[in-house]
Tab-separated table of C-alpha atoms in Angstrom:
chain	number	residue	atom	x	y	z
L	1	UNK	CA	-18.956	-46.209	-75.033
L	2	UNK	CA	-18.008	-42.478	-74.991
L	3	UNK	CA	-19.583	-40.243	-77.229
L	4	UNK	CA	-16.794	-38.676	-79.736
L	5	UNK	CA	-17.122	-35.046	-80.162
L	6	UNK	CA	-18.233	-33.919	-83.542
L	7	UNK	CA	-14.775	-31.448	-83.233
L	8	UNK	CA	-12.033	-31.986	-81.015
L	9	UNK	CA	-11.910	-28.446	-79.525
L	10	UNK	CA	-15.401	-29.103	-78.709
L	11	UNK	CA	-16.343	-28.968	-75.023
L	12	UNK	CA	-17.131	-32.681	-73.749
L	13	UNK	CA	-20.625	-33.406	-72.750
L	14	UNK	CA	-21.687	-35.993	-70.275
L	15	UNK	CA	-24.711	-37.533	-71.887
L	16	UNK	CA	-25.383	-40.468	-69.432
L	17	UNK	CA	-25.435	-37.565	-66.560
L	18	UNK	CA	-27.840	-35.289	-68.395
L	19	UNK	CA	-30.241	-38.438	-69.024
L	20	UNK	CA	-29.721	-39.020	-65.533
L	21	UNK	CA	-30.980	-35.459	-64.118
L	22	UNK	CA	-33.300	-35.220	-67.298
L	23	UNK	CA	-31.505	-32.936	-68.732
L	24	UNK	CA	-30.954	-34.411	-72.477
L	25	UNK	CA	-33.191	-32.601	-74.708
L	26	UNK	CA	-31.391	-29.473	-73.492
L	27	UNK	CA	-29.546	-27.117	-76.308
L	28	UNK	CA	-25.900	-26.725	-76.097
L	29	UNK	CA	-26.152	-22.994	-74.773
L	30	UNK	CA	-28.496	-23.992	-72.342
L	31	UNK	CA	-26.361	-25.864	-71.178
L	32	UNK	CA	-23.606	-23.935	-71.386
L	33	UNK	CA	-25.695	-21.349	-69.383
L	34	UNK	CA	-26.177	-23.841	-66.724
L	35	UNK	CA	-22.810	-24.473	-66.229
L	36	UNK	CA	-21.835	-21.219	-65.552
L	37	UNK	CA	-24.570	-20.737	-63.454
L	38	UNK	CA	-23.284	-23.555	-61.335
L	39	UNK	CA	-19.986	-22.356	-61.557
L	40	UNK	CA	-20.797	-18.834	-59.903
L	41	UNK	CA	-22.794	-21.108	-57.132
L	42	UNK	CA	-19.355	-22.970	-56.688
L	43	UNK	CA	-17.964	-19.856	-56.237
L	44	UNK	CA	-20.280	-18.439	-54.318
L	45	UNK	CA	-19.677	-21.052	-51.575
L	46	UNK	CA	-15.993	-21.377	-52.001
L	47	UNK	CA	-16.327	-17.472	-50.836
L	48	UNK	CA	-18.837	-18.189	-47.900
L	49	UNK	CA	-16.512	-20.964	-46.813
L	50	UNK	CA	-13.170	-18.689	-47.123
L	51	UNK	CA	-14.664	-16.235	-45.101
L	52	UNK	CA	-16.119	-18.640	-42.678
L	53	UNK	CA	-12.907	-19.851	-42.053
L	54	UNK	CA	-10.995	-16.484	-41.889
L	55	UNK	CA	-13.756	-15.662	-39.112
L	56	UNK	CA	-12.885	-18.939	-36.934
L	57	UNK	CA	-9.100	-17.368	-37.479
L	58	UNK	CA	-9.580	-13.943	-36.061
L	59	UNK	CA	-12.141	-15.016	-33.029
L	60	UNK	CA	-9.152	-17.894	-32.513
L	61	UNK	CA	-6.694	-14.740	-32.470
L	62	UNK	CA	-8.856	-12.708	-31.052
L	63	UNK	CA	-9.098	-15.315	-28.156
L	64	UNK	CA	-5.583	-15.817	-27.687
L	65	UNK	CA	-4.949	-11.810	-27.939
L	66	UNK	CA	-6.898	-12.048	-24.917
L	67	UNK	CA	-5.595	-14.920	-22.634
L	68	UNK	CA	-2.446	-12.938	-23.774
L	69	UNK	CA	-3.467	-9.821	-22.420
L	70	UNK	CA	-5.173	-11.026	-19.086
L	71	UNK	CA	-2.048	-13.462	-18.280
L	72	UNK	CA	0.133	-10.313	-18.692
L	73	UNK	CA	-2.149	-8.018	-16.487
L	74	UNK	CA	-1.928	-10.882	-13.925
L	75	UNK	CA	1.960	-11.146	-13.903
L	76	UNK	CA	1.928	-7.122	-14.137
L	77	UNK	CA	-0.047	-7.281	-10.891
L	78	UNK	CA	1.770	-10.109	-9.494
L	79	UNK	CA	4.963	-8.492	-10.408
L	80	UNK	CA	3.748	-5.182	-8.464
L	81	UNK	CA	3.135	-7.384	-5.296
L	82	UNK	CA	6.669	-8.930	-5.537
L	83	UNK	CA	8.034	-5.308	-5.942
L	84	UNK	CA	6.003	-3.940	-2.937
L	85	UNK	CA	6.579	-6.922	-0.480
L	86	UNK	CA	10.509	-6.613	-1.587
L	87	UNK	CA	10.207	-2.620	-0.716
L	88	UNK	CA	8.585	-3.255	2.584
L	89	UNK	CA	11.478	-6.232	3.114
L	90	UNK	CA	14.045	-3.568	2.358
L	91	UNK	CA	12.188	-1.216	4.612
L	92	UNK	CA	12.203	-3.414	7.583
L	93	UNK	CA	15.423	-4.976	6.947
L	94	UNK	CA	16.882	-1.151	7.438
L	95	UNK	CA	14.975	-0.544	10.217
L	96	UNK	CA	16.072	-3.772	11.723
L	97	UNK	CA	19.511	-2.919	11.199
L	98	UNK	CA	18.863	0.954	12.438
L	99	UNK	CA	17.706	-0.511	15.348
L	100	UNK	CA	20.874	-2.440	16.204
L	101	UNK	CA	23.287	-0.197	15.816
L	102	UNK	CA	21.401	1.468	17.901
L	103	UNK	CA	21.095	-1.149	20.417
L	104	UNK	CA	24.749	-1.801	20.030
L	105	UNK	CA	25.812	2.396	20.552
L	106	UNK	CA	27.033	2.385	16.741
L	107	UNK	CA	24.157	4.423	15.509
L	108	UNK	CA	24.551	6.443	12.375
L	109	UNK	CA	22.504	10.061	11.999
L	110	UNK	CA	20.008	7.950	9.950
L	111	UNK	CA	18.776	5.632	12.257
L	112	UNK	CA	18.447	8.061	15.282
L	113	UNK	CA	16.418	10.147	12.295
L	114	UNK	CA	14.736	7.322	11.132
L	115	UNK	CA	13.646	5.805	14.871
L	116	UNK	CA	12.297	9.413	15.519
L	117	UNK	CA	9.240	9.158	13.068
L	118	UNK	CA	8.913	5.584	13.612
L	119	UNK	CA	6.434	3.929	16.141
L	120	UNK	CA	7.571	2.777	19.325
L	121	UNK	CA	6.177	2.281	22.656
L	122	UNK	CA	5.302	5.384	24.353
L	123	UNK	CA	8.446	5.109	26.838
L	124	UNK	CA	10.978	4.752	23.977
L	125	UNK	CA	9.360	7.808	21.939
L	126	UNK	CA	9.771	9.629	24.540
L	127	UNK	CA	13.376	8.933	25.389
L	128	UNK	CA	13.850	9.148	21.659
L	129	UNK	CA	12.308	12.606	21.256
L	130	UNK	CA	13.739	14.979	24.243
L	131	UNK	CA	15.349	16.881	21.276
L	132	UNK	CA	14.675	17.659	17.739
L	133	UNK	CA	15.769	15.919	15.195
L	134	UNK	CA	18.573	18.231	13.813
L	135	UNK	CA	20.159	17.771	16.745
L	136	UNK	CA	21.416	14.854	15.642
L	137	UNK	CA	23.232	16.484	13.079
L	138	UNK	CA	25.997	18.257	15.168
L	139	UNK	CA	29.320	17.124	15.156
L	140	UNK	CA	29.270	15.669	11.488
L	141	UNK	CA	31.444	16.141	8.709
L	142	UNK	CA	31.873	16.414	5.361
L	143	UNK	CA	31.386	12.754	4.111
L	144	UNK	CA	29.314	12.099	7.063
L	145	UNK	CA	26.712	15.008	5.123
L	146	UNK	CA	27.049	13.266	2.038
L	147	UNK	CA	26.188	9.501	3.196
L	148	UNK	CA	23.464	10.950	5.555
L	149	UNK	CA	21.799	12.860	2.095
L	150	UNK	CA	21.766	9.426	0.575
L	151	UNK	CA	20.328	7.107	3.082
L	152	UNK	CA	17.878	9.851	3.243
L	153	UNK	CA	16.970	9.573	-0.234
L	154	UNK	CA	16.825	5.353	-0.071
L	155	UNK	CA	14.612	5.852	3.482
L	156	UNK	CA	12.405	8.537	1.423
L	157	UNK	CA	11.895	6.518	-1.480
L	158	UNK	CA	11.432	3.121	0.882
L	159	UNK	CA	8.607	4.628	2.525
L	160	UNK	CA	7.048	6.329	-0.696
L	161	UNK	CA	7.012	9.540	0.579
L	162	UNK	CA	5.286	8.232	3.909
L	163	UNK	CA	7.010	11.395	5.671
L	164	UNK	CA	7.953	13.791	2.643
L	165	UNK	CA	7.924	17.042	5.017
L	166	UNK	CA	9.775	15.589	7.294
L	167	UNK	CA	12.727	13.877	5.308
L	168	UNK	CA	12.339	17.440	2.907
L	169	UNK	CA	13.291	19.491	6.119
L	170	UNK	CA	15.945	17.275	6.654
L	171	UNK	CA	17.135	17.455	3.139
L	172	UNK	CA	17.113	21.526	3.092
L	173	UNK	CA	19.240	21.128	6.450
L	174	UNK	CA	21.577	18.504	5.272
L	175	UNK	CA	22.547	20.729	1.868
L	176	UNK	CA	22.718	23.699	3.977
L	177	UNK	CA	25.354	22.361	6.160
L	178	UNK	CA	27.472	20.926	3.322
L	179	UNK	CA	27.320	24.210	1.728
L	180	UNK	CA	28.450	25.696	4.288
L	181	UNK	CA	31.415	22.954	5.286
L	182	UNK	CA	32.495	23.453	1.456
L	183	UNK	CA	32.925	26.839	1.872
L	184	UNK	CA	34.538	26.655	5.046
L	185	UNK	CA	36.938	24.439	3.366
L	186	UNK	CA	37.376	26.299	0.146
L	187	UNK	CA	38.345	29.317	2.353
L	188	UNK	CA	40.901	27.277	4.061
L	189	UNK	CA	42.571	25.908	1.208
L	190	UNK	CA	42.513	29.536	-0.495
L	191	UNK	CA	40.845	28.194	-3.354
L	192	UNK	CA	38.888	30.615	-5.404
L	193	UNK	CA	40.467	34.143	-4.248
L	194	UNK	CA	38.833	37.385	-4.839
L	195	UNK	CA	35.478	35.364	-5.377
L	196	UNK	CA	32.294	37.184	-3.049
L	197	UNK	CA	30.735	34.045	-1.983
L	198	UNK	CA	27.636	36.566	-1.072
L	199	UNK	CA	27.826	36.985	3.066
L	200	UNK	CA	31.199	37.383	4.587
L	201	UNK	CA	31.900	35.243	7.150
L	202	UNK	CA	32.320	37.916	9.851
L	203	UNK	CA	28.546	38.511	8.838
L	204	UNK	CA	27.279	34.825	8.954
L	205	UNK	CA	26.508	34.962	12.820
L	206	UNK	CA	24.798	38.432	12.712
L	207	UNK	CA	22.236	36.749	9.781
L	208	UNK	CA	22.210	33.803	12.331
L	209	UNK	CA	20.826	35.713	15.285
L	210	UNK	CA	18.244	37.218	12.981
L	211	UNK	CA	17.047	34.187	12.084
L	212	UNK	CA	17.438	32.764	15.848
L	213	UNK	CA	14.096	32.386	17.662
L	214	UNK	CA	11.799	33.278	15.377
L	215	UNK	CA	8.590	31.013	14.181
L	216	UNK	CA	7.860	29.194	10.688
L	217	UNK	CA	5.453	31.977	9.744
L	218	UNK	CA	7.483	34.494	10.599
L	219	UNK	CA	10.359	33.346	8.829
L	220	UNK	CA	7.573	32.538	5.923
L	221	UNK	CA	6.720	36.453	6.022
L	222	UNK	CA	10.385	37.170	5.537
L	223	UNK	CA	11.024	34.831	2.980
L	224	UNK	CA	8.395	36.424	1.037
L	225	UNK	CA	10.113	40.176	1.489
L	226	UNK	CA	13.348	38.733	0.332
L	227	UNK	CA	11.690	37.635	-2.725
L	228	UNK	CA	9.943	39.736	-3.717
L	229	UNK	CA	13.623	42.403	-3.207
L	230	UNK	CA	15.329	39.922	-5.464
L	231	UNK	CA	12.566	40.421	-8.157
L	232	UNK	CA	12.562	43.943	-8.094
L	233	UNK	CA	15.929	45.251	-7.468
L	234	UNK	CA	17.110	48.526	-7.001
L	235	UNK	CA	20.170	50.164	-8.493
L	236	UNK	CA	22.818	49.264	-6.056
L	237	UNK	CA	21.389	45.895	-4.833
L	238	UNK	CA	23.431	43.368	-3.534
L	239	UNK	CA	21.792	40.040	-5.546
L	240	UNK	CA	24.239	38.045	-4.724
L	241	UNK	CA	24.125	38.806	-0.606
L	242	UNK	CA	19.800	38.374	-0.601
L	243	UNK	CA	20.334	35.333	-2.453
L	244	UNK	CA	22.648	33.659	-0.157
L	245	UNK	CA	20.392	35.004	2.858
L	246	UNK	CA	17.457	33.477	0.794
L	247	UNK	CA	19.281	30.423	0.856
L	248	UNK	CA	20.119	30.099	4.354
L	249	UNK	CA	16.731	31.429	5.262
L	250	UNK	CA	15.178	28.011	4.063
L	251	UNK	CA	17.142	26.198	5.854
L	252	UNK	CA	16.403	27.870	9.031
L	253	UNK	CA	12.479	27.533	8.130
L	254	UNK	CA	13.098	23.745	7.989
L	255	UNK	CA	14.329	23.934	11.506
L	256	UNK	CA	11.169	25.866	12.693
L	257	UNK	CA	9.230	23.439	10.844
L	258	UNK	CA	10.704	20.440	12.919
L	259	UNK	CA	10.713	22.573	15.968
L	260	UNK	CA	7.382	22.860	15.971
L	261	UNK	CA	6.567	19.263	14.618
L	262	UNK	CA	8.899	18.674	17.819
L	263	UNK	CA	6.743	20.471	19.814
L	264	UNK	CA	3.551	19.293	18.592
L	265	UNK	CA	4.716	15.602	19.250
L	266	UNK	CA	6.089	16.585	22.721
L	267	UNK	CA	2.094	17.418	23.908
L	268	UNK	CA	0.839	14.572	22.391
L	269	UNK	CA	3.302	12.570	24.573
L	270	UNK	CA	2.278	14.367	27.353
L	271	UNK	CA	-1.357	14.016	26.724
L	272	UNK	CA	-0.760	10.368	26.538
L	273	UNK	CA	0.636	10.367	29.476
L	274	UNK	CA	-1.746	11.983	31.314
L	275	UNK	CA	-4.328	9.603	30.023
L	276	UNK	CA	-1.999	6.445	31.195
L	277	UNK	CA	-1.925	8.049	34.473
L	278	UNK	CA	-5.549	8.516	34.674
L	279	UNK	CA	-6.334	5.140	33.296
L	280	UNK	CA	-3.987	3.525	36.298
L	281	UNK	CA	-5.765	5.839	38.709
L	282	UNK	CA	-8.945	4.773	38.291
L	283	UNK	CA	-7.517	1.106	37.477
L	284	UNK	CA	-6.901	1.190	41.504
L	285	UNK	CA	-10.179	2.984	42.735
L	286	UNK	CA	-11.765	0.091	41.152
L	287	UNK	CA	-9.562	-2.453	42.484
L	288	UNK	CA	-10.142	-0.554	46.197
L	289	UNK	CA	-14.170	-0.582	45.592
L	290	UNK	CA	-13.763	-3.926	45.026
L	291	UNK	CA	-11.736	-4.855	47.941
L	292	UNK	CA	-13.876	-2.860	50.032
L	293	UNK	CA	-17.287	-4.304	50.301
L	294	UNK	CA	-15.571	-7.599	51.620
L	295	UNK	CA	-15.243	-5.889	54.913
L	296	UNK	CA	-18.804	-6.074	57.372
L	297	UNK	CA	-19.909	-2.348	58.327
L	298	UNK	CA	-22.839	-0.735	59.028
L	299	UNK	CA	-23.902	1.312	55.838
L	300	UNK	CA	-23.643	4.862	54.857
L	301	UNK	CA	-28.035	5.071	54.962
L	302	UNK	CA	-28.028	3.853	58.558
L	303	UNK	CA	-25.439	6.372	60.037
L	304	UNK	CA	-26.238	9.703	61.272
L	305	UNK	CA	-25.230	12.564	59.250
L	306	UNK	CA	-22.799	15.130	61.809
L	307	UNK	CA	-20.300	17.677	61.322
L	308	UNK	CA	-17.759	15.679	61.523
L	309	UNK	CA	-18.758	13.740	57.885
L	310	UNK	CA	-19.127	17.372	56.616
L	311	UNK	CA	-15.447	18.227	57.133
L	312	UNK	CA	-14.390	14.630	56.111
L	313	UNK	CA	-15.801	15.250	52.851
L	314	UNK	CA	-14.560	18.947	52.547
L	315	UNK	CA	-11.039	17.542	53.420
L	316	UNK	CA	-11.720	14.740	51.084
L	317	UNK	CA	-12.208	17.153	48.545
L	318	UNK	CA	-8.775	18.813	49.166
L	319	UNK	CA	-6.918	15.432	48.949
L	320	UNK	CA	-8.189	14.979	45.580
L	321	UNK	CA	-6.837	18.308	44.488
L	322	UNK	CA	-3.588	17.595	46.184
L	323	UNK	CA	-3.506	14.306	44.567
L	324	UNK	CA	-3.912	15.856	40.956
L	325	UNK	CA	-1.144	18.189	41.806
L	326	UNK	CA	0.507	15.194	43.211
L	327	UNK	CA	-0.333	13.630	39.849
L	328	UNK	CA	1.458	16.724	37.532
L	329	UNK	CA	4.835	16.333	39.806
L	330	UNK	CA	5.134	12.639	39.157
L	331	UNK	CA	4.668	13.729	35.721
L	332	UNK	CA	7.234	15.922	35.544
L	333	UNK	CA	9.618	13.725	37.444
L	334	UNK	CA	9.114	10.989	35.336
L	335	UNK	CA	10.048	12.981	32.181
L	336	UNK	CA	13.250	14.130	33.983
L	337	UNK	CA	13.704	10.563	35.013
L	338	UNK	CA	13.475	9.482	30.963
L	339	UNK	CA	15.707	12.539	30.130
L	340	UNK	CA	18.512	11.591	32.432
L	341	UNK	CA	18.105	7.584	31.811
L	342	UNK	CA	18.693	8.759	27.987
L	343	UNK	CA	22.324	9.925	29.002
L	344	UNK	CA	21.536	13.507	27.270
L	345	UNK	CA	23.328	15.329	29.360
L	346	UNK	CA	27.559	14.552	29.434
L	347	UNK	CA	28.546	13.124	32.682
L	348	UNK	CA	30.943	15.232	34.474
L	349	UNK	CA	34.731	13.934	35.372
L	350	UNK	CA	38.204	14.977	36.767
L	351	UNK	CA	40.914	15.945	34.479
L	352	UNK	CA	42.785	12.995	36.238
L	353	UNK	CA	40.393	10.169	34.469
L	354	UNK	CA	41.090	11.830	30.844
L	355	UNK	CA	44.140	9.904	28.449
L	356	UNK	CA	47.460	12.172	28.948
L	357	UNK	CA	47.217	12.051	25.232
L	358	UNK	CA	43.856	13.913	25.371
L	359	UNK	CA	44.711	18.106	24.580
L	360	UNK	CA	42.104	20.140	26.890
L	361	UNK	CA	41.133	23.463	25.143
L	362	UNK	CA	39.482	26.465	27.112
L	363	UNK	CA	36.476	28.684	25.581
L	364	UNK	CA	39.072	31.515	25.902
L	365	UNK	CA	41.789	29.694	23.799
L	366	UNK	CA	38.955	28.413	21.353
L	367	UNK	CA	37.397	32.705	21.041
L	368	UNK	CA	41.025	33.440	20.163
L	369	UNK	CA	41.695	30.956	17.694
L	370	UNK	CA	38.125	32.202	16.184
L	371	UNK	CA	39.614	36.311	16.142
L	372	UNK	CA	42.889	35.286	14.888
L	373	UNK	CA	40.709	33.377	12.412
L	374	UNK	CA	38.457	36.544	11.429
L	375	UNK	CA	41.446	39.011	11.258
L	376	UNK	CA	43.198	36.826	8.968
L	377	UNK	CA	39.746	36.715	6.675
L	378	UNK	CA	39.175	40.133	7.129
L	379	UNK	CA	42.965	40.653	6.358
């Protein structure tokens, strides 16, 4: 039987458990006291397990934070490769196609620009490389100046910057000519009239032959006199006429730049060359001191020693020098050989074998076309 309370707000107290745990004789604040205590214990734990638990949660999160972060670094870097081998695809898939349009005479400026940076055998770089690269350039138009800037841009940026002087130069040259084709063109149309566009034309050639001929650094040295006029001008300075000079002055220092990277590749050609030569030169002494000993002779210790082995070797000694000469020539030949097997040079023809259609222009007609031209500008 329960034990009724002696009030019925009163708190209910286990006897049979307090005889259990001895704890019957106890008062009823005792153990109230001892409730409480256990209560805070209870508490106490519910607390160490709560935090327990929220621990387990943020190492689990923590963990998976983790995998997270390492599986995206791994597709980062796997997405990198992917990107690099599809740039290098791209790459090869234009020099592929450079090289047969090429192959099939249908080359554009960019792949005869392209092929000249890129490695070849030494007998196509050489055929490849009688002339700089501007060159290649003549003869274009308008359009032709704006597709060439572009595929310059894709090669630049498909070879990250592999040759950044070199497709720079290019660049410089490119915008020069376009500028000047625009202007050509404005003038034609009369668009713009009244308007100094900074040198006259009757001028341009005059700032050309300044230009003409001169080196990198010394175009450098006048580059730097021209700028420093423009930053200090004078009363009565022309800004407008130093800038366009300026302007046409960088262009012709990206032309000495190639000309002498044109140069500079032109003597390592030839120093390659020279060591080919030299390498199949002493490729047959060998093969002739080997062939030799299978003869029987007497040997060079048992024969007497006479005047006439004295001038044998003195005239051996002039063959050899004849031979190197010998050597140079073939040298030489060879490199015209390569020059004329590129077809650099226009083959010459009758007036017979040309279409009736075909309108043949002198130099005189085309210098008076060119005056009528200036008097009608200068007009």
């Amino acid at each position: 039987m329960w034990e009724e309370p002696d009030q019925p707000t009163s708190t209910f107290v286990w006897q049979k458990k307090l005889e259990k745990h001895g704890l019957k004789n106890l008062s009823r604040k005792e153990l109230e006291a001892l409730n409480r205590r256990k209560q805070q214990e209870n508490m106490i734990e519910l607390e160490k397990l709560k935090k327990r638990r929220q621990e387990r949660e943020h190492a689990r999160q923590q963990h998976e934070d983790d995998m997270c972060l390492m599986q995206r670094s791994k597709e980062a870097a796997q997405f990198d490769e992917w990107q690099r081998q599809e740039e290098c695809f791209h790459l090869e898939q234009a020099k592929l196609r450079s090289k047969i349009r090429i192959q099939d005479g249908r080359a554009k400026p960019i792949d005869l620009l392209a092929q000249y940076i890129s490695e070849k055998s030494l007998e196509e770089s050489i055929e490849m490389q009688m002339h700089e690269p501007y060159h290649y350039l003549n003869g274009l138009g308008l359009d032709d100046f704006e597709d060439l800037l572009a595929d310059i841009r894709v090669y630049n940026e498909l070879e990250k910057c592999q040759n950044a002087d070199y497709w720079s130069d290019l660049t410089i040259i490119v915008e020069d000519e376009l500028q000047k084709l625009r202007k050509a063109e404005a003038e034609k149309q009369r668009m713009a009239p009244g308007r100094r566009e900074g040198i006259h034309q009757s001028v341009a050639k005059d700032v050309t032959q300044i230009f003409k001929g001169k080196s990198s650094s010394q175009l450098e040295e006048l580059k730097r006199k021209i700028e420093d006029k423009i930053a200090s001008p004078q009363d009565g300075l022309d800004i407008g006429y130093w800038e366009s000079l300026l302007s046409q002055l960088k262009a012709h220092m990206a032309r000495a730049r190639l000309r002498d990277r044109h140069q500079e590749n032109l003597r390592n050609k030839l120093e390659l060359l020279k060591q080919e030569q030299e390498m199949n030169v002493k490729k047959e002494e060998l093969d002739e001191q080997e062939a030799g000993p299978s003869g029987a002779g007497p040997s060079k210790k048992d024969e007497p020693v006479d005047e006439t082995s004295r001038d044998s070797s003195s005239h051996s000694g002039n063959e050899q020098v004849k031979d190197e000469e010998n050597a140079e020539n073939d040298l030489l030949h060879e490199c015209f050989e390569l020059y004329l097997k590129g077809g650099y040079e226009p083959k010459l023809f009758s007036e017979k074998d040309l279409d009736p259609s075909v309108e043949l222009t002198t130099e005189e007609k085309i210098e008076e076309d060119l005056d009528q031209l200036r008097q009608k500008v200068l007009g």
